[in-house]
Coordinates of C-alpha atoms and ligand atoms in Angstrom, one line a residue:
M1 CA 196.3 15.2 189.9
S2 CA 199.7 15.7 191.5
S3 CA 199.9 15.0 195.3
P4 CA 199.4 18.0 197.6
L5 CA 202.3 20.0 199.0
D6 CA 202.8 19.8 202.8
Y7 CA 202.4 23.5 203.3
I8 CA 201.3 26.7 201.6
I9 CA 203.1 29.5 203.7
V10 CA 201.5 32.9 203.4
G11 CA 204.0 35.8 203.8
Q12 CA 207.7 36.2 203.7
G13 CA 208.5 38.6 206.5
L14 CA 210.5 37.5 209.5
V15 CA 208.0 34.7 210.4
G16 CA 207.5 33.4 206.9
T17 CA 211.2 33.3 206.4
W18 CA 211.8 31.2 209.5
M19 CA 208.7 29.1 208.8
S20 CA 209.9 28.2 205.3
Y21 CA 213.5 27.6 206.5
Y22 CA 212.3 25.1 209.2
A23 CA 209.9 23.5 206.7
Q24 CA 212.8 23.0 204.4
K25 CA 215.0 21.5 207.1
A26 CA 212.2 19.1 208.1
G27 CA 212.2 17.9 204.4
K28 CA 208.7 19.2 203.8
S29 CA 207.3 20.4 200.4
F30 CA 206.0 23.9 200.3
I31 CA 205.5 27.2 198.5
V32 CA 205.6 30.7 199.9
I33 CA 203.0 33.2 198.7
N34 CA 204.1 36.8 199.3
D35 CA 202.5 40.0 198.1
P36 CA 205.3 42.5 197.8
T37 CA 202.8 45.4 197.6
I38 CA 201.7 44.8 201.2
P39 CA 204.1 46.6 203.7
S40 CA 206.2 44.3 205.9
S41 CA 206.9 45.2 209.5
T42 CA 210.2 43.4 209.2
A43 CA 211.4 45.8 206.5
V44 CA 211.4 48.8 208.8
A45 CA 212.4 47.0 212.1
S46 CA 215.8 47.9 213.7
G47 CA 216.6 44.3 214.3
V48 CA 217.5 44.5 217.9
I49 CA 217.4 41.6 220.4
N50 CA 217.5 43.3 223.9
P51 CA 217.2 40.9 226.8
V52 CA 215.8 43.6 229.2
T53 CA 213.0 46.0 228.9
G54 CA 211.2 49.0 230.4
R55 CA 212.0 51.7 233.0
R56 CA 212.7 49.0 235.6
I57 CA 215.1 47.2 233.2
V58 CA 213.6 43.7 233.8
Q59 CA 214.2 40.6 231.7
T60 CA 211.9 40.0 228.8
W61 CA 209.5 37.0 228.6
M62 CA 211.4 33.6 228.2
I63 CA 214.6 35.4 227.3
D64 CA 216.8 32.7 228.9
T65 CA 215.4 30.3 226.3
L66 CA 214.8 32.6 223.4
L67 CA 218.2 34.3 223.4
P68 CA 220.5 31.3 223.0
N69 CA 218.0 29.8 220.5
A70 CA 218.0 33.0 218.4
V71 CA 221.8 33.3 218.4
N72 CA 222.2 29.7 217.2
A73 CA 219.3 30.1 214.7
Y74 CA 220.6 33.3 213.0
K75 CA 224.1 31.9 212.9
E76 CA 222.9 28.7 211.3
L77 CA 220.7 30.4 208.7
G78 CA 223.6 32.9 208.0
K79 CA 225.9 29.9 207.4
D80 CA 223.4 28.4 205.0
L81 CA 223.1 31.8 203.1
N82 CA 226.8 32.6 203.4
K83 CA 226.0 35.9 205.2
T84 CA 226.6 37.3 208.7
L85 CA 223.1 37.8 209.9
I86 CA 223.7 38.4 213.7
K87 CA 226.2 40.6 215.5
A88 CA 226.8 41.0 219.2
S89 CA 226.0 44.7 219.8
P90 CA 226.1 45.9 223.4
V91 CA 223.5 48.6 224.2
V92 CA 225.2 51.7 225.6
L93 CA 222.6 53.3 227.9
L94 CA 222.9 57.0 228.0
H95 CA 220.9 57.6 231.2
P96 CA 218.3 60.2 230.3
S97 CA 217.5 61.1 234.0
L98 CA 218.6 60.6 237.5
Q99 CA 215.7 58.2 238.0
M100 CA 216.9 56.0 235.1
K101 CA 220.5 56.1 236.4
E102 CA 219.2 54.9 239.8
S103 CA 217.1 52.2 238.3
F104 CA 220.1 50.9 236.4
E105 CA 222.3 51.0 239.5
Y106 CA 219.6 49.1 241.5
R107 CA 219.3 46.4 238.8
L108 CA 223.0 46.1 238.6
T109 CA 223.1 44.8 242.1
H110 CA 219.7 42.9 242.1
E111 CA 219.2 39.8 240.0
N112 CA 221.5 41.1 237.4
V113 CA 222.4 38.9 234.5
Y114 CA 222.7 41.2 231.5
L115 CA 224.0 44.6 232.8
S116 CA 227.5 45.9 233.2
T117 CA 229.3 49.2 233.7
N118 CA 231.3 51.1 231.1
N119 CA 233.2 54.3 230.9
S120 CA 231.1 57.4 230.1
S121 CA 234.3 59.1 228.8
D122 CA 234.4 56.6 225.9
F123 CA 231.2 58.1 224.5
E124 CA 231.5 61.8 225.4
A125 CA 232.9 62.8 222.0
F126 CA 229.5 62.0 220.5
F127 CA 227.0 62.3 223.4
K128 CA 226.1 64.5 226.3
T129 CA 226.0 62.2 229.3
P130 CA 225.0 64.3 232.4
F131 CA 223.7 61.2 234.2
G132 CA 226.4 58.8 233.1
T133 CA 226.2 55.6 231.1
G134 CA 225.7 51.9 231.6
Q135 CA 225.6 48.8 229.4
I136 CA 223.4 46.0 228.4
D137 CA 225.4 42.9 227.4
S138 CA 224.1 39.9 225.4
S139 CA 222.2 42.2 223.1
Y140 CA 222.3 41.5 219.4
W141 CA 221.7 43.2 216.0
I142 CA 220.1 41.2 213.2
D143 CA 220.6 42.2 209.6
L144 CA 217.0 41.8 208.7
N145 CA 217.3 43.4 205.2
S146 CA 220.0 40.9 204.1
M147 CA 218.1 38.0 205.6
L148 CA 214.9 38.8 203.8
T149 CA 216.6 39.4 200.5
A150 CA 218.9 36.4 200.6
W151 CA 216.1 34.0 201.6
K152 CA 213.9 35.4 198.9
T153 CA 216.6 34.7 196.4
R154 CA 216.9 31.2 197.7
L155 CA 213.2 30.6 197.4
I156 CA 213.2 32.0 193.8
E157 CA 216.1 29.7 192.9
Q158 CA 214.1 26.7 194.3
H159 CA 210.9 27.8 192.5
Q160 CA 209.2 28.1 195.9
L161 CA 208.1 31.7 195.9
V162 CA 204.9 32.9 194.3
E163 CA 204.5 36.7 194.2
D164 CA 200.7 37.0 194.5
H165 CA 198.0 38.3 196.8
F166 CA 196.5 35.6 199.0
D167 CA 192.8 36.1 199.6
T168 CA 191.2 33.8 202.1
N169 CA 188.0 33.8 200.0
D170 CA 190.0 31.7 197.5
V171 CA 190.6 29.0 200.0
V172 CA 188.7 25.8 199.6
I173 CA 188.9 23.4 202.5
V174 CA 188.5 19.8 201.2
K175 CA 188.5 16.7 203.5
E176 CA 192.2 15.9 203.4
H177 CA 193.7 19.0 202.0
V178 CA 193.2 22.7 201.3
Q179 CA 193.1 24.3 197.9
W180 CA 194.3 27.8 196.9
K181 CA 194.1 28.6 193.2
S182 CA 196.0 25.9 191.5
Y183 CA 197.9 24.8 194.6
S184 CA 196.7 22.1 197.1
A185 CA 198.4 21.4 200.4
K186 CA 197.9 19.6 203.6
Q187 CA 198.1 22.8 205.5
I188 CA 198.1 26.6 205.0
I189 CA 200.3 28.5 207.5
F190 CA 199.5 32.1 207.8
C191 CA 202.6 34.3 208.5
D192 CA 201.1 37.4 207.0
G193 CA 201.6 39.8 209.9
N194 CA 198.9 42.4 210.3
N195 CA 196.9 41.0 207.3
S196 CA 195.7 38.2 209.6
M197 CA 193.4 40.8 211.3
H198 CA 191.3 40.6 208.1
N199 CA 191.6 36.8 207.7
T200 CA 188.2 35.1 207.7
Y201 CA 189.4 32.3 210.0
F202 CA 191.7 34.2 212.5
K203 CA 190.3 37.7 212.7
A204 CA 188.8 37.0 216.1
L205 CA 192.2 36.8 217.7
P206 CA 192.9 39.9 219.9
F207 CA 195.3 41.7 217.5
A208 CA 196.3 45.2 218.6
P209 CA 198.5 46.7 215.8
N210 CA 201.0 49.2 216.9
K211 CA 202.6 51.9 214.7
G212 CA 206.3 52.7 214.9
E213 CA 208.5 55.1 212.9
A214 CA 212.2 55.7 212.5
L215 CA 214.6 58.2 210.9
I216 CA 217.5 56.9 209.0
V217 CA 220.5 59.3 209.7
K218 CA 224.1 59.6 208.8
I219 CA 226.4 60.3 211.8
E220 CA 230.1 60.6 210.7
G221 CA 232.5 58.6 212.8
L222 CA 230.1 57.0 215.2
S223 CA 231.1 53.4 215.9
N224 CA 228.6 50.9 214.6
Q225 CA 229.7 48.3 217.1
F226 CA 227.2 49.5 219.6
I227 CA 223.5 50.3 219.9
Y228 CA 222.9 53.6 221.8
K229 CA 219.9 54.2 223.9
N230 CA 218.4 56.9 226.1
N231 CA 214.7 57.8 225.4
V232 CA 215.4 56.9 221.8
S233 CA 217.5 54.2 220.2
I234 CA 220.3 54.7 217.7
V235 CA 220.9 51.4 215.9
P236 CA 223.4 50.6 213.1
W237 CA 221.5 50.3 209.8
K238 CA 223.2 49.9 206.5
E239 CA 226.7 51.0 205.7
D240 CA 227.4 54.2 207.7
L241 CA 223.8 54.9 208.4
F242 CA 221.9 54.6 211.7
W243 CA 218.2 53.9 212.5
V244 CA 216.8 56.4 215.1
G245 CA 213.5 55.6 216.8
S246 CA 210.9 54.7 217.8
N247 CA 207.4 55.4 219.0
Y248 CA 204.6 53.0 220.0
E249 CA 201.3 54.3 218.8
W250 CA 198.2 52.3 219.6
E251 CA 195.9 54.7 217.9
F252 CA 196.8 56.0 214.4
K253 CA 195.0 57.1 211.3
D254 CA 197.5 55.7 208.8
A255 CA 200.7 53.9 208.5
L256 CA 202.6 56.8 207.0
P257 CA 205.6 58.6 208.4
S258 CA 204.4 61.7 210.4
I259 CA 205.9 65.2 210.7
A260 CA 205.2 65.1 214.5
F261 CA 207.5 62.0 214.9
K262 CA 210.2 63.6 212.8
E263 CA 210.2 66.8 214.8
K264 CA 210.3 64.8 218.1
M265 CA 213.3 62.9 217.0
I266 CA 215.1 66.0 215.8
Q267 CA 214.5 67.6 219.1
A268 CA 215.8 64.5 220.9
L269 CA 218.9 64.2 218.8
D270 CA 219.7 67.9 219.2
S271 CA 219.4 67.5 222.9
F272 CA 222.0 64.8 223.4
L273 CA 224.1 64.3 220.2
K274 CA 227.2 66.5 220.1
V275 CA 228.0 66.0 216.4
P276 CA 226.2 66.9 213.2
Y277 CA 223.9 64.4 211.6
T278 CA 222.0 64.2 208.2
I279 CA 218.5 62.7 207.9
V280 CA 218.4 60.6 204.7
D281 CA 215.1 58.8 205.2
H282 CA 212.0 58.5 207.4
I283 CA 210.3 55.1 207.5
S284 CA 207.3 53.7 209.4
G285 CA 205.4 50.4 209.8
I286 CA 202.9 48.6 211.9
R287 CA 203.9 46.0 214.5
P288 CA 201.7 42.9 214.5
A289 CA 201.1 43.2 218.2
N290 CA 198.3 42.0 220.4
T291 CA 196.6 42.8 223.7
E292 CA 198.2 39.8 225.5
R293 CA 201.8 40.4 224.4
R294 CA 202.2 36.7 223.6
P295 CA 202.4 35.1 220.1
F296 CA 199.6 33.4 218.3
V297 CA 200.9 29.9 217.3
G298 CA 199.1 26.8 216.3
V299 CA 196.2 25.3 214.3
H300 CA 192.6 26.6 214.1
P301 CA 190.5 24.6 216.6
A302 CA 187.8 24.0 214.0
Y303 CA 189.9 23.8 210.8
P304 CA 193.1 21.8 211.6
S305 CA 194.4 22.4 208.0
L306 CA 194.7 26.1 208.8
A307 CA 197.6 27.2 211.0
I308 CA 199.0 30.6 212.1
C309 CA 202.2 32.1 213.5
N310 CA 201.8 35.7 214.3
G311 CA 201.5 38.4 217.0
M312 CA 205.2 38.9 217.4
G313 CA 204.8 42.5 218.5
T314 CA 208.0 44.3 219.4
K315 CA 210.0 41.1 219.8
G316 CA 209.9 39.4 216.4
C317 CA 213.6 38.9 216.1
S318 CA 213.8 36.5 219.2
L319 CA 210.3 35.1 219.0
A320 CA 210.0 34.2 215.2
P321 CA 212.8 31.5 215.0
Y322 CA 211.6 29.8 218.2
F323 CA 207.9 29.7 217.5
S324 CA 208.2 28.9 213.8
K325 CA 210.3 25.9 214.7
Q326 CA 207.6 24.9 217.4
L327 CA 204.9 25.1 214.8
I328 CA 206.8 23.0 212.2
D329 CA 207.6 20.4 214.9
Y330 CA 203.9 20.4 216.0
L331 CA 202.6 19.9 212.4
G332 CA 205.2 17.3 211.6
N333 CA 205.5 15.3 214.8
G334 CA 202.8 16.5 217.1
K335 CA 205.3 18.0 219.5
A336 CA 203.5 20.4 221.9
I337 CA 203.4 24.1 221.4
D338 CA 204.1 26.3 224.5
P339 CA 200.6 26.7 226.0
E340 CA 201.2 30.5 226.5
A341 CA 201.6 30.9 222.8
D342 CA 199.3 28.1 221.5
I343 CA 196.1 29.6 220.0
Q344 CA 194.1 26.7 221.6
R345 CA 193.7 29.3 224.4
F346 CA 191.3 31.1 222.1
K347 CA 189.2 28.0 221.3
S348 CA 186.0 29.7 222.5
I349 CA 186.4 32.8 220.3
L350 CA 187.7 31.0 217.1
K351 CA 184.3 29.8 216.1
I352 CA 183.4 27.9 212.9
E353 CA 182.4 30.4 210.2
Ligands
FAD1 C1 209.5 50.7 213.7 C2 209.6 49.2 214.1 C3 210.8 48.8 214.8 C4 210.9 47.4 215.2 N1 212.0 47.0 215.8 C5 212.1 45.7 216.2 C6 213.4 45.3 216.8 O1 214.3 46.0 216.9 N2 213.4 44.0 217.2 C7 212.4 43.1 217.1 O2 212.5 42.0 217.5 N3 211.2 43.5 216.5 C8 211.1 44.8 216.0 N4 209.9 45.2 215.4 C9 208.8 44.2 215.3 C10 209.1 43.3 214.1 O3 209.2 44.1 213.0 C11 207.9 42.3 214.0 O4 207.7 41.6 215.2 C12 208.2 41.3 212.9 O5 208.8 41.8 211.8 C13 206.9 40.7 212.4 O6 207.1 39.8 211.3 P1 206.0 39.1 210.5 O7 206.6 38.2 209.6 O8 204.9 38.6 211.5 O9 205.2 40.3 209.7 P2 205.7 41.1 208.4 O10 207.1 41.5 208.5 O11 204.8 42.2 208.3 O12 205.5 40.1 207.2 C14 204.3 39.8 206.7 C15 204.5 39.4 205.2 O13 203.3 38.9 204.7 C16 203.0 39.5 203.4 N5 201.6 39.6 203.2 C17 200.7 40.2 204.0 N6 199.4 39.9 203.6 C18 199.6 39.1 202.5 C19 198.6 38.6 201.5 N7 197.3 38.8 201.7 N8 199.1 37.8 200.5 C20 200.4 37.6 200.4 N9 201.3 38.1 201.2 C21 200.9 38.9 202.3 C22 203.7 40.9 203.5 O14 204.0 41.4 202.3 C23 204.9 40.6 204.4 O15 206.0 40.2 203.6 C24 209.8 46.5 214.9 C25 208.7 47.0 214.2 C26 208.6 48.3 213.8 C27 207.4 48.7 213.1

């Protein structure tokens, strides 16, 4: 019998892509199992890394560490794949109300790192700006579609991608390795997004899936060097198209695009866009979010051959490269995982089946 692989990686979304990239860099042997019929959150994401969040425009968790890490990581992977995967894209804030304008002005003069002023007149040909504009710097756009496709091609070339459905019922845990169908490995790493909610071993984690939708629209002449944001975001997509969204639904009956969302976006666009636009698509997906808003990273407390990297929520673009690397470093060298992300914090609920 041939010796086991180091890892079986389940899923090739954003997390599975980074996990397999870092496994490769660490010189590990692995295969990636991906079921293309299962929807991927990454495929519909706008790909924005925004260092601030919310009505109070505060910095996001760990951003001082995550942002420089992400910039280096996407540049490095882009170089490897001969693609530009990351682009600096300032967010132009089209203040939707007096309150938001005041919030911005307050933050500009209090603990400000990422905000700056701009000229509203530069954007008036396209947008109504009754409350003026502002800018978030150090924000980035990631070309997720190119990244997934190029990495998939790489895996296929290296005979490391198996397009199949992974069912945890087919997993056999033997003393020193795990078996799945004809493959054996020292570890299985679950990077299967929302599917982990149904995973025999990890389903007790506090997942809280969140639905989001977007319209893909054509807006002639609008610069794709910026991301535009008031109550909705307009983000460069492919070629001359823009991604317009989103919503955050905690309760939903299905993952499909809804008429209500489409109508809401049309109403929003009509209220602040001065130029015509054409809707070319309407997409939707489920964010693998959780009640704690912190990732799930690490090995199962009772089954050390089973690992997970999940729960990226709304921030997959910045979290995935950082925590995938942490998990590979932990599995390879025992380097500690950030305790706020380590699933050891759920030791009491991750019981032995
Ligand atoms: C509308 C929307 C907008 C978003 N915008 C942003 C944004 O601007 N910035 C940001 O940082 N994040 C954004 N996100 C969140 C981001 O998409 C996620 O955090 C991230 O993509 C999660 O990646 P993942 O690899 O964990 O999951 P996924 O991308 O869902 O990947 C999971 C993979 O596993 C595969 N799979 C699942 N089950 C199985 C199985 N049983 N067998 C084999 N394969 C399986 C799936 O086919 C898929 O390829 C957005 C999400 C949505 C829905």
